[in-house]
Short mmCIF file of C-alpha atoms in Angstrom, two decimals:
data_model
loop_
_atom_site.label_atom_id
_atom_site.label_comp_id
_atom_site.label_asym_id
_atom_site.label_seq_id
_atom_site.Cartn_x
_atom_site.Cartn_y
_atom_site.Cartn_z
CA MET A 1 -4.81 7.96 13.56
CA ALA A 2 -1.99 5.84 14.95
CA ALA A 3 0.78 4.85 12.19
CA HIS A 4 -0.17 1.22 12.46
CA ASP A 5 -3.96 2.05 11.65
CA GLN A 6 -3.00 4.29 9.03
CA ASP A 7 -0.78 0.78 7.40
CA LYS A 8 -3.86 -1.26 7.98
CA GLU A 9 -6.09 0.88 5.84
CA LEU A 10 -3.68 1.61 3.29
CA VAL A 11 -3.12 -2.34 3.00
CA GLU A 12 -6.83 -2.87 3.06
CA ARG A 13 -7.46 -0.17 0.81
CA LEU A 14 -5.06 -1.62 -1.93
CA ILE A 15 -6.60 -5.49 -1.43
CA ALA A 16 -9.59 -3.66 -2.47
CA GLU A 17 -8.58 -1.78 -4.85
CA THR A 18 -6.42 -4.78 -6.59
CA ASN A 19 -8.83 -7.35 -6.14
CA LEU A 20 -5.78 -8.78 -4.25
CA SER A 21 -7.81 -11.62 -1.96
CA ALA A 22 -9.61 -13.14 -5.21
CA ARG A 23 -6.11 -13.38 -6.88
CA MET A 24 -4.34 -14.87 -3.76
CA ASP A 25 -7.20 -17.14 -3.30
CA ALA A 26 -7.36 -18.25 -7.21
CA LEU A 27 -3.58 -19.07 -6.81
CA ILE A 28 -3.79 -21.00 -3.85
CA GLY A 29 -6.49 -22.55 -5.64
CA GLU A 30 -4.46 -23.65 -8.89
CA ILE A 31 -1.13 -24.90 -6.20
CA CYS A 32 -3.81 -26.59 -4.05
CA ASP A 33 -5.37 -28.57 -7.52
CA LYS A 34 -1.40 -29.31 -8.33
CA LEU A 35 -0.92 -30.69 -4.91
CA ARG A 36 -3.93 -32.97 -5.70
CA GLU A 37 -2.78 -33.86 -8.95
CA TYR A 38 0.47 -34.96 -7.60
CA GLY A 39 -0.99 -36.97 -5.05
CA VAL A 40 -1.14 -34.91 -2.00
CA SER A 41 -3.78 -35.98 0.27
CA SER A 42 -4.78 -32.81 1.96
CA PRO A 43 -3.29 -29.70 0.09
CA HIS A 44 -4.70 -27.30 1.71
CA LYS A 45 -2.85 -28.30 4.84
CA ALA A 46 0.46 -28.96 3.09
CA PHE A 47 0.44 -25.92 1.07
CA ASN A 48 -0.15 -23.93 4.98
CA ASP A 49 2.63 -25.89 6.03
CA LEU A 50 4.62 -24.19 3.69
CA VAL A 51 4.08 -20.91 3.92
CA ASP A 52 3.56 -21.04 7.79
CA PRO A 53 7.48 -20.25 8.32
CA PHE A 54 7.33 -17.22 5.52
CA ARG A 55 4.35 -16.09 7.23
CA GLU A 56 6.08 -15.97 10.84
CA TYR A 57 9.67 -14.84 9.23
CA PHE A 58 7.16 -11.18 7.75
CA MET A 59 5.41 -10.65 11.06
CA LEU A 60 7.92 -10.84 12.87
CA GLU A 61 10.23 -8.66 10.31
CA TYR A 62 7.17 -6.32 10.64
CA GLU A 63 6.93 -6.59 13.87
CA GLU A 64 10.45 -5.49 14.84
CA GLU A 65 10.15 -2.71 12.46
CA ARG A 66 6.96 -1.42 13.56
CA GLY A 67 8.40 -1.52 17.35
CA LEU A 68 11.51 0.22 16.24
CA GLU A 69 9.62 3.16 14.67
CA GLU A 70 7.49 2.99 17.92
CA SER A 71 10.48 3.30 20.27
CA GLU A 72 12.32 6.09 18.02
CA GLU A 73 8.33 8.11 18.29
CA GLU A 74 8.35 7.13 21.99
CA GLU A 75 12.26 8.62 22.65
CA GLU A 76 10.99 12.09 20.58
CA ASP A 77 7.93 12.40 22.93
CA GLU A 78 10.04 12.24 26.31
CA GLU A 79 12.77 14.36 24.95
CA GLU A 80 9.83 16.82 24.09
CA ASP A 81 8.79 16.67 27.14
CA GLU A 82 12.09 16.96 29.24
CA GLU A 83 12.75 20.12 26.98
CA ARG A 84 9.22 21.95 28.04
CA ASN A 85 10.00 20.76 31.52
CA TYR A 86 12.76 22.91 31.53
#
């Protein structure tokens, strides 16, 4: 199983165990209710506009981190292949 698959499986298990998805949905609902109280016409869009830059930042950071780990693994594999060829 690839490292990414293991990470994904771990995250899915933690979400299920902690009921994180339902808690996040409830929190987003509360935030949108407050935005509506303050007169925001489309609170879900306002919320998404607010968090999108953070999503992008964390996804880029995650992809960079995964890319570095994958490139290190590839280098190790190449070194092992070279050693076998000698």
